[in-house]
CSV table of C-alpha atoms in Angstrom, one decimal:
chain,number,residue,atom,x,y,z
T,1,UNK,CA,97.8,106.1,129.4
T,2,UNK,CA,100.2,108.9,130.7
T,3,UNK,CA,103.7,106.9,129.2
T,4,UNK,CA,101.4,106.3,126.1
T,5,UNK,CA,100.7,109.9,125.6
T,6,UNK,CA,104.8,110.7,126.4
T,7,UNK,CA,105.7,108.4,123.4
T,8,UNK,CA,102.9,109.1,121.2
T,9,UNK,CA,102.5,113.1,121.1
T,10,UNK,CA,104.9,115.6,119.4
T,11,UNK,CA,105.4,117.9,122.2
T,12,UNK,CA,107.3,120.3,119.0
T,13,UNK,CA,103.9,120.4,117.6
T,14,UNK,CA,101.8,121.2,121.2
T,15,UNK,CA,104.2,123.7,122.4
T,16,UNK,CA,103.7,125.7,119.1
T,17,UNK,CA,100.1,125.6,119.3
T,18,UNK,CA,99.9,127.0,122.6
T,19,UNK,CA,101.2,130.1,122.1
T,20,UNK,CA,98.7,130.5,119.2
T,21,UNK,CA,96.1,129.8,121.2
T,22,UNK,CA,97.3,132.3,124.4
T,23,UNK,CA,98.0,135.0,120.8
T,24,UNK,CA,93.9,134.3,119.9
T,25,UNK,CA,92.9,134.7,123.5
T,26,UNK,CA,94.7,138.3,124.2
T,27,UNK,CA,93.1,139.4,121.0
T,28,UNK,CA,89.2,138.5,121.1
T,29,UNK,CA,89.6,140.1,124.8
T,30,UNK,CA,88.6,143.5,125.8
T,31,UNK,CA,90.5,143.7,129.0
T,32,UNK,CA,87.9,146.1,130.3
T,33,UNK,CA,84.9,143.9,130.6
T,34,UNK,CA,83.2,140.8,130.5
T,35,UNK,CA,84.2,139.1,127.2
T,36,UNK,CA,81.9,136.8,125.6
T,37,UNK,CA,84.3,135.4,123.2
T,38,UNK,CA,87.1,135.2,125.5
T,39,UNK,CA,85.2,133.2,128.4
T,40,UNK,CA,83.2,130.8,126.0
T,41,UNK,CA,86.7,130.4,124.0
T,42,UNK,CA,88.5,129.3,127.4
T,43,UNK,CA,85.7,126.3,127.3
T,44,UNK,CA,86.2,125.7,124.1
T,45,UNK,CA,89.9,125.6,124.2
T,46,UNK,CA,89.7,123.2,127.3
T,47,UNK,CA,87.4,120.5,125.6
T,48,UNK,CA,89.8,120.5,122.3
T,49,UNK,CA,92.6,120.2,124.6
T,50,UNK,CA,91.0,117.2,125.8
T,51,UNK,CA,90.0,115.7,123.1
T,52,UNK,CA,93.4,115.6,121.5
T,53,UNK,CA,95.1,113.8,124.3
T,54,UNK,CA,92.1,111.2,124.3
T,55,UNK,CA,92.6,110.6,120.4
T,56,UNK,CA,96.5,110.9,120.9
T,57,UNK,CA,95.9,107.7,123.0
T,58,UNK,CA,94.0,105.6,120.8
T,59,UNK,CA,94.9,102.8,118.1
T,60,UNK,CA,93.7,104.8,114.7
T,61,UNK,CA,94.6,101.2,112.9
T,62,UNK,CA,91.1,100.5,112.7
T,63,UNK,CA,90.3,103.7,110.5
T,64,UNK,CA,91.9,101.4,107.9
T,65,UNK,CA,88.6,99.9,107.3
T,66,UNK,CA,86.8,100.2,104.6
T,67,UNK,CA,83.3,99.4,106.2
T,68,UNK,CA,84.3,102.3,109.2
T,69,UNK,CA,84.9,104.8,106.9
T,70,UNK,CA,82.2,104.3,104.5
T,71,UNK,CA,79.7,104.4,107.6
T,72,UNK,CA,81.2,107.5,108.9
T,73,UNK,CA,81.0,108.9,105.3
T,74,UNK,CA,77.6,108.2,105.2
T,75,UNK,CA,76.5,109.2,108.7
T,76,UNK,CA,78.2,112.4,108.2
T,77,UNK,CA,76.2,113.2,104.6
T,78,UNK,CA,73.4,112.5,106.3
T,79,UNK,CA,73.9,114.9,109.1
T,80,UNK,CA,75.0,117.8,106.6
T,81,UNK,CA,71.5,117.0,104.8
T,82,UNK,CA,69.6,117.5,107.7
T,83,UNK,CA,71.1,120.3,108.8
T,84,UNK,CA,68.5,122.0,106.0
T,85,UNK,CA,65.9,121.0,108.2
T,86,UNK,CA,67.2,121.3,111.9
T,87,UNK,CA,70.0,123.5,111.1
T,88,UNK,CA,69.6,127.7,112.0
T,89,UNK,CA,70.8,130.4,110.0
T,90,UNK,CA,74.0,132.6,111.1
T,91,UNK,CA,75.1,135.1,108.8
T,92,UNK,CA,72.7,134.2,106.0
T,93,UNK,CA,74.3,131.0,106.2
T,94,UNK,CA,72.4,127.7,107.2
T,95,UNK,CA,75.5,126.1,108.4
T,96,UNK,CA,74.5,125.2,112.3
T,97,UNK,CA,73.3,122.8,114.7
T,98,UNK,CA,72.2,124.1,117.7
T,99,UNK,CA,72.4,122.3,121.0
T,100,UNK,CA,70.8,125.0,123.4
T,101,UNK,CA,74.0,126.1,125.2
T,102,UNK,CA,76.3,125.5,122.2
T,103,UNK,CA,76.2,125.0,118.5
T,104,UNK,CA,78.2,123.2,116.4
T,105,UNK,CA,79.4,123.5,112.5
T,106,UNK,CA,79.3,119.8,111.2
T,107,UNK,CA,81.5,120.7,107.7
T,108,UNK,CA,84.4,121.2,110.2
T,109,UNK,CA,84.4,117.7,111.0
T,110,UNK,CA,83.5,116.5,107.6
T,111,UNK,CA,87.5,118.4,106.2
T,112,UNK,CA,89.1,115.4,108.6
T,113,UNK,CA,86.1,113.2,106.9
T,114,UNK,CA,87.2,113.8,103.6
T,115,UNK,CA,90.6,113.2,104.0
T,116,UNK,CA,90.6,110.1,105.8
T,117,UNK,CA,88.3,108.8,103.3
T,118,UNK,CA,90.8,110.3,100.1
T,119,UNK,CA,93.7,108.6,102.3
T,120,UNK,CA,92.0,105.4,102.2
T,121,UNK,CA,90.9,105.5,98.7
T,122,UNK,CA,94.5,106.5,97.2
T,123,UNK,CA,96.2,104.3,99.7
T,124,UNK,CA,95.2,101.6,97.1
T,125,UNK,CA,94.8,103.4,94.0
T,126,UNK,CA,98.1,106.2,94.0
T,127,UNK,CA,100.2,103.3,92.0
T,128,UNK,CA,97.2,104.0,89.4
T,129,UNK,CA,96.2,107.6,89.6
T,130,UNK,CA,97.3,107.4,85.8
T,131,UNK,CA,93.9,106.7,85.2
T,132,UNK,CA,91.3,109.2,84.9
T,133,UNK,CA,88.7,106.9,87.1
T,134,UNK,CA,90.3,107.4,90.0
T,135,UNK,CA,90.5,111.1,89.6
T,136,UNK,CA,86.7,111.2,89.0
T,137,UNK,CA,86.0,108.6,91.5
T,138,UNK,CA,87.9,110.2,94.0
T,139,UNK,CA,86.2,113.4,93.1
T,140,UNK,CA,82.6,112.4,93.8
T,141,UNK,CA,84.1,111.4,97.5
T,142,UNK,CA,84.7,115.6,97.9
T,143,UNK,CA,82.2,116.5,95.4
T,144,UNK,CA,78.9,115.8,97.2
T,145,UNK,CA,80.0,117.2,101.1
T,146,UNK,CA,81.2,120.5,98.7
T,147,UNK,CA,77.5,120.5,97.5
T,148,UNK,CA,76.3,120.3,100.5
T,149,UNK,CA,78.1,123.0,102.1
T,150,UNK,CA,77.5,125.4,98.8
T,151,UNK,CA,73.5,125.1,99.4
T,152,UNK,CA,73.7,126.1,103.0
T,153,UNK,CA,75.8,128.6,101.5
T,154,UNK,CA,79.4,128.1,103.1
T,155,UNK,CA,81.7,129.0,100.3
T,156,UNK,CA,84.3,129.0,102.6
T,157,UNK,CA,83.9,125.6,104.1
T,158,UNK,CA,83.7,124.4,100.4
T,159,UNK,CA,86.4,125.3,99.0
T,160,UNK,CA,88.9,123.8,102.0
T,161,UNK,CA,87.4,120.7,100.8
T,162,UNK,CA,88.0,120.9,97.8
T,163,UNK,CA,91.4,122.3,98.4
T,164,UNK,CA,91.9,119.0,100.1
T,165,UNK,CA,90.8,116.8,97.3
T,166,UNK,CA,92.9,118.8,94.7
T,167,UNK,CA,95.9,118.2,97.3
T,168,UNK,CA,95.7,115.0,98.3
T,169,UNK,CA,95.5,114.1,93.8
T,170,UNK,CA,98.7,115.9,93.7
T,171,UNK,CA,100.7,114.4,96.3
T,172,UNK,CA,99.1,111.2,94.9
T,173,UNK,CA,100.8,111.2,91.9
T,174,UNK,CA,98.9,113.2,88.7
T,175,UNK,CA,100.1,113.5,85.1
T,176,UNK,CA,99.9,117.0,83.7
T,177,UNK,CA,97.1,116.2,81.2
T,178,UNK,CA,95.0,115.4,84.0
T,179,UNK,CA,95.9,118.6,85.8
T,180,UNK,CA,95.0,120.6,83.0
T,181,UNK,CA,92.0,118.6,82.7
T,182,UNK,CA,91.2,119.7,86.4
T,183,UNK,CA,91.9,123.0,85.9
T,184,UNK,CA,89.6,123.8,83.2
T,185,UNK,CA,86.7,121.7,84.8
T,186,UNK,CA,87.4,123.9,88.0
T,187,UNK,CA,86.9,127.4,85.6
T,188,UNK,CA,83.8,125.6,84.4
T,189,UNK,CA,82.2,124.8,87.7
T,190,UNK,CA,83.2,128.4,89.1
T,191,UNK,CA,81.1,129.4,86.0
T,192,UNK,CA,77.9,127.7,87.3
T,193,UNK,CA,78.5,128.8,90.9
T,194,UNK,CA,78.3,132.0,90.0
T,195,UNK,CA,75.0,131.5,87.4
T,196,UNK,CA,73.1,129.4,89.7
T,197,UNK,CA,74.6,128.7,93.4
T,198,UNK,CA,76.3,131.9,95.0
T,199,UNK,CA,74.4,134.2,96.5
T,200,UNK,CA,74.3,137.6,96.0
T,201,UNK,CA,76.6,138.9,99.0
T,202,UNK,CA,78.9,136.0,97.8
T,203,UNK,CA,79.5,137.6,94.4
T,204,UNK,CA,79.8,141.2,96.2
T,205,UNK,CA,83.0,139.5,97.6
T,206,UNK,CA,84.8,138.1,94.6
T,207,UNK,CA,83.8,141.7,92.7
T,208,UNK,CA,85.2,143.9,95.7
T,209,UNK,CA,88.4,141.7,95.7
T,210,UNK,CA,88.7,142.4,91.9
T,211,UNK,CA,88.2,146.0,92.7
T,212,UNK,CA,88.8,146.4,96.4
T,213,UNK,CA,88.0,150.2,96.5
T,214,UNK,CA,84.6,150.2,94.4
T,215,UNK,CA,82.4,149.8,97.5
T,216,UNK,CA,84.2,150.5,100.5
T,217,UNK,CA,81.3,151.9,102.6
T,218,UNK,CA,79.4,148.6,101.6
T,219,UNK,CA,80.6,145.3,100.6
T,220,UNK,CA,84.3,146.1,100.5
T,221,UNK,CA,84.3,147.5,104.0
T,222,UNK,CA,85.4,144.6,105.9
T,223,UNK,CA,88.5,144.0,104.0
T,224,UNK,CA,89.2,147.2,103.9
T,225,UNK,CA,89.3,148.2,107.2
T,226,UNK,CA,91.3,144.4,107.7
T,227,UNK,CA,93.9,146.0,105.3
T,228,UNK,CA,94.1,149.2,107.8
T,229,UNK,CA,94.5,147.3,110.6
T,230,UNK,CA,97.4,145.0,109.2
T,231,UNK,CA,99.0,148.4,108.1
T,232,UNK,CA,99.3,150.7,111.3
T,233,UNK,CA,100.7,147.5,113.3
T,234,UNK,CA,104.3,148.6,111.4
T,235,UNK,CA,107.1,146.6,113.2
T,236,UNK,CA,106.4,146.5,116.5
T,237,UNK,CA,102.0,147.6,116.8
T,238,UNK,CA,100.3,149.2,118.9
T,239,UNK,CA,100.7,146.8,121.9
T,240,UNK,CA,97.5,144.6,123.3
T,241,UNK,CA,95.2,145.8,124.2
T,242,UNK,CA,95.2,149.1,121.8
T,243,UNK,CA,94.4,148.0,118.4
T,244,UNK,CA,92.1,150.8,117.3
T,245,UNK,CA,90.6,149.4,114.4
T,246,UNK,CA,89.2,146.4,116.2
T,247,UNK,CA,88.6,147.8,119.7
T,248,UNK,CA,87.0,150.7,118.4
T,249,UNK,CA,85.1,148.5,116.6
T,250,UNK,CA,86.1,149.5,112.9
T,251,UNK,CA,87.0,146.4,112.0
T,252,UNK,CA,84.4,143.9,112.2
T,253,UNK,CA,84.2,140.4,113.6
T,254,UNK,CA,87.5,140.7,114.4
T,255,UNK,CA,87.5,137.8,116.9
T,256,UNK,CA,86.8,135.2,113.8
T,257,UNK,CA,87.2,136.1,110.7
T,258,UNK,CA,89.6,139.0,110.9
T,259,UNK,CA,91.6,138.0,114.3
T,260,UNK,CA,94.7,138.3,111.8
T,261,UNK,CA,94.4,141.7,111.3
T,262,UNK,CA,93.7,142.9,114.8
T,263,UNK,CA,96.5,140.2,115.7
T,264,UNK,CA,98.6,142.5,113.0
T,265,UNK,CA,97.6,146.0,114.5
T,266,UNK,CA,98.4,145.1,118.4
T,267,UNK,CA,101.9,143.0,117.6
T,268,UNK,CA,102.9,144.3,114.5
T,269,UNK,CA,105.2,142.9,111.8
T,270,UNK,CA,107.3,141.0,114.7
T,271,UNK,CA,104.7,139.2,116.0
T,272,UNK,CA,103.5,138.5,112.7
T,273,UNK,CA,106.6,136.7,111.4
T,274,UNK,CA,106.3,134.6,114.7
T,275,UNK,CA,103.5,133.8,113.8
T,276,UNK,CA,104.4,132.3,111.0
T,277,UNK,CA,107.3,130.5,112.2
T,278,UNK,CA,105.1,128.5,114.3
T,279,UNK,CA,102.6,127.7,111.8
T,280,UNK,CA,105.5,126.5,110.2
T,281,UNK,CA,106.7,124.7,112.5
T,282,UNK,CA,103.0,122.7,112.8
T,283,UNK,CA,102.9,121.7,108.9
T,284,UNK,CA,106.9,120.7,108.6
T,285,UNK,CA,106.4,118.4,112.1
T,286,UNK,CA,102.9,117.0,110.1
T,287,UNK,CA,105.0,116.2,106.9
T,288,UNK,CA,107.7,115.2,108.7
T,289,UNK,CA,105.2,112.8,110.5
T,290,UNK,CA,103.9,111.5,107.1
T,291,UNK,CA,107.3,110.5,106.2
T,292,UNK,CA,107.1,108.1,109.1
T,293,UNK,CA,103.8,106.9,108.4
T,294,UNK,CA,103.3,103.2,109.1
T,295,UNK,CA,101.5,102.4,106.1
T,296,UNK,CA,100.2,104.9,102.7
T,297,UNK,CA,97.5,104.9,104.8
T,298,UNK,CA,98.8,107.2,107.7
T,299,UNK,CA,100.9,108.8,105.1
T,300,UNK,CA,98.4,110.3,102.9
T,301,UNK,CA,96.6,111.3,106.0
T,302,UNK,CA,99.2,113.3,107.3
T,303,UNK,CA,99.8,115.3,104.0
T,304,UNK,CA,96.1,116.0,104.3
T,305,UNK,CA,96.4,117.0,107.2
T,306,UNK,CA,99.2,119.4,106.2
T,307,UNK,CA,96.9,120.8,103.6
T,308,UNK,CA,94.0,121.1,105.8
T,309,UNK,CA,96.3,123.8,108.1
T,310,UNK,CA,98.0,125.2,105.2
T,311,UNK,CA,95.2,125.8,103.2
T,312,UNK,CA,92.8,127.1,105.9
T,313,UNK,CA,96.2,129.6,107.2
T,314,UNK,CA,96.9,130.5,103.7
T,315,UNK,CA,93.3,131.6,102.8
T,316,UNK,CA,92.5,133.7,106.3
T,317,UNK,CA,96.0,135.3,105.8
T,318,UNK,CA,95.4,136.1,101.9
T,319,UNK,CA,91.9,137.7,102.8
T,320,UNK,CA,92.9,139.5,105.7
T,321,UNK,CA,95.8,141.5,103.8
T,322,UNK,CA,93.5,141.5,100.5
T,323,UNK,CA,95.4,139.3,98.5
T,324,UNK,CA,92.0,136.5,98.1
T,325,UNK,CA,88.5,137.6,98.5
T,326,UNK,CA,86.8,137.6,101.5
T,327,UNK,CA,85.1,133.8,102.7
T,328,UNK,CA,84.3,133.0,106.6
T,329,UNK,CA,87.5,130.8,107.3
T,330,UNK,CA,89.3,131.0,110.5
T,331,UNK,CA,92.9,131.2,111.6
T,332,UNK,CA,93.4,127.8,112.9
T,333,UNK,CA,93.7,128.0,116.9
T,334,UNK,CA,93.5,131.8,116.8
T,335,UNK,CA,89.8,132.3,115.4
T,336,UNK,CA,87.0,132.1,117.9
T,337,UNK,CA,84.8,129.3,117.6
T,338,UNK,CA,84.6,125.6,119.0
T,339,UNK,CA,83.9,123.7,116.0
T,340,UNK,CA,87.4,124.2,114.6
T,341,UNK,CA,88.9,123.9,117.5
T,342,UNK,CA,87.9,120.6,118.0
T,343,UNK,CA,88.0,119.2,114.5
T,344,UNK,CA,91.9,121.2,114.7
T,345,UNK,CA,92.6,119.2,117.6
T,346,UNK,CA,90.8,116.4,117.0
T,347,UNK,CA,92.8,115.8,113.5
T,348,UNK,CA,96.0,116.5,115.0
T,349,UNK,CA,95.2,113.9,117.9
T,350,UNK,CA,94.1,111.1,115.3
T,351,UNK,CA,97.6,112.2,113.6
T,352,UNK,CA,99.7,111.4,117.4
T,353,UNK,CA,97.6,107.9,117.7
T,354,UNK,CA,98.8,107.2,114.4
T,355,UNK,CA,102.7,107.9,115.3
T,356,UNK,CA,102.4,105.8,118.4
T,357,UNK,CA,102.7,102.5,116.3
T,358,UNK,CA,104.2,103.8,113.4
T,359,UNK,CA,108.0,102.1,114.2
T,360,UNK,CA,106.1,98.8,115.3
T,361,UNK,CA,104.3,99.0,112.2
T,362,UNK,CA,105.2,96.5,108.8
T,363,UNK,CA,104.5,98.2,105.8
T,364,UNK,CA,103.9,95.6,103.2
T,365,UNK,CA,101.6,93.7,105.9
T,366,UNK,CA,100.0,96.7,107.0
T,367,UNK,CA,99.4,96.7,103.0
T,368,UNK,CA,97.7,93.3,102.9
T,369,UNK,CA,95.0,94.2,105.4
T,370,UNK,CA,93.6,96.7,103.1
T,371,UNK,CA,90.1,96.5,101.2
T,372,UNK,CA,89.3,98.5,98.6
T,373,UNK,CA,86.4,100.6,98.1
């Protein structure tokens, strides 16, 4: 297992996360006392660890079946469903499974869901994606986990899924008629979210972010005090440990939510751009990975992968510095919580099984073992 692991795992990609996940760690802790972020995040960390050197060992070509994936699709809409009747409320949100000790998110796991399922389904189709079936078809695969998720309410979760589906069309191959045709049904659907799905707080969000300063004692506070905190970092911050806006407690939830900004206070605009670099570094080795994909299959996986980081980064970062409204998305391997962490390093480990047989690999007769939906 250990020379399969050597060959099979991107150490580029591991040794950038790690320092992400050290950078998460020094900022959910209070150095001063016990820290109950920082000691349950430790666990967390060591099970996702785990978990993607198990997966990073494992033969992923079976994932290529149709009957695998449609179980796990179903199995997995099933468990979102009954999370309205076993699930607990966070937040106002109904999004949780709780096992006693620990709880669990399930749309975390559903993202990877999704894309293994679009990877399958366009692995097929992307010579036709021409045709607007495909596009629809395609859609209801994201459409009914997205419904799901908006009746919990996670607008957040929602959204990176269908960031994913709108992704994986594009790097499928789309004409520009069909994009436009996207595009307006997207501005129609936001129109009956907002009549009849998003809560109240939900629509204080998209209004504050429209006008950041119109309720800044109320529903604009949050990302108002996230935009101080990214502000006095200034090149070098305020050193860890002495982020006043987070450990003074200013800034809220600034262990999920907003770890970016009190990441931003404490290491300033240094540490920021480093942190970008190895995010970077992450999506380019994941692309660059999909270019060596064995079959379509393992390709269009990886891209979705890609999009997965990117989009979850890109949003966190955008609502931290006010640039997007406000949803409850973490910073991949800096945000506490262990769902993420495991479907982060879960996804990644399916995406290191997958490169261990991708030179072996035929494509045209990987091609012919393929059923279609």
């Amino acid at each position: 297992m250990f020379s399969r692991l050597q060959k099979n795992v991107d150490w580029v990609i591991f040794f950038s996360i790690i320092p992400l996940v050290i950078a998460g760690l020094f900022t959910m802790n209070s150095f001063t006392a016990d820290n109950y972020f920082f000691h349950r995040q430790l666990i967390w960390v060591a099970v996702s660890l785990s978990i993607f050197f198990v997966f990073s060992a494992i033969d992923w070509r079976f994932l290529r079946s149709s009957g695998v994936l449609v179980s796990l699709y179903l199995f997995a809409m099933g468990f979102l469903s009954a999370i309205f009747i076993l699930g607990h409320t966070v937040k106002g949100a109904k999004s949780w499974l709780s096992f006693g000790i620990f709880a669990i998110q399930p749309s975390d796991f559903v993202k990877l869901l999704v894309i293994l399922v679009l990877a399958k389904y366009f692995t097929r189709r992307h010579v036709e994606i021409a045709h607007i079936k495909h596009i629809i078809i395609s859609g209801l695969y994201a459409i009914i986990p997205i419904v799901l998720v908006l009746l919990q309410p996670d607008f957040g979760s929602a959204v990176i899924i269908g960031a994913i589906w709108l992704g994986m069309i594009m790097v499928s191959g789309i004409s520009k008629k069909h994009l436009a045709f996207l595009g307006i049904s997207c501005a129609v659907f936001f129109s009956i979210l907002w009549i009849g799905v998003f809560a109240p707080y939900q629509k204080d969000r998209i209004k504050n972010f429209l006008s950041p300063l119109s309720d800044i004692r109320g529903s604009g506070y949050n990302a108002f005090q996230s935009q101080i905190a990214v502000g006095s970092g200034q090149i070098l911050g305020k050193g860890v440990g002495f982020g006043t806006q987070s450990r003074l407690a200013f800034l809220p939830e600034f262990e999920t939510d907003f770890v970016f900004s009190a990441f931003a206070e404490e290491w300033g605009f240094v540490g920021v751009m480093v942190l970008f670099l190895l995010y970077a570094i992450i999506v380019m080795r994941i692309i660059a990975a999909a270019h060596r994909g064995a079959t379509n299959f393992e390709t269009l996986y990886a891209l979705g992968l890609a999009i997965f980081f990117m989009t979850h980064f890109i949003i966190n970062v955008g609502m931290n510095m006010g640039l997007l409204p406000v949803t409850g998305i973490p910073l991949p391997f800096l945000s506490y919580g262990g769902s993420h962490l495991l479907a982060e390093f879960g996804g990644l480990g399916i995406l290191m099984g997958m490169r261990g047989y991708a030179p072996a690999a035929n494509r045209g007769d990987a091609h012919n073992e393929f059923v279609g939906f």
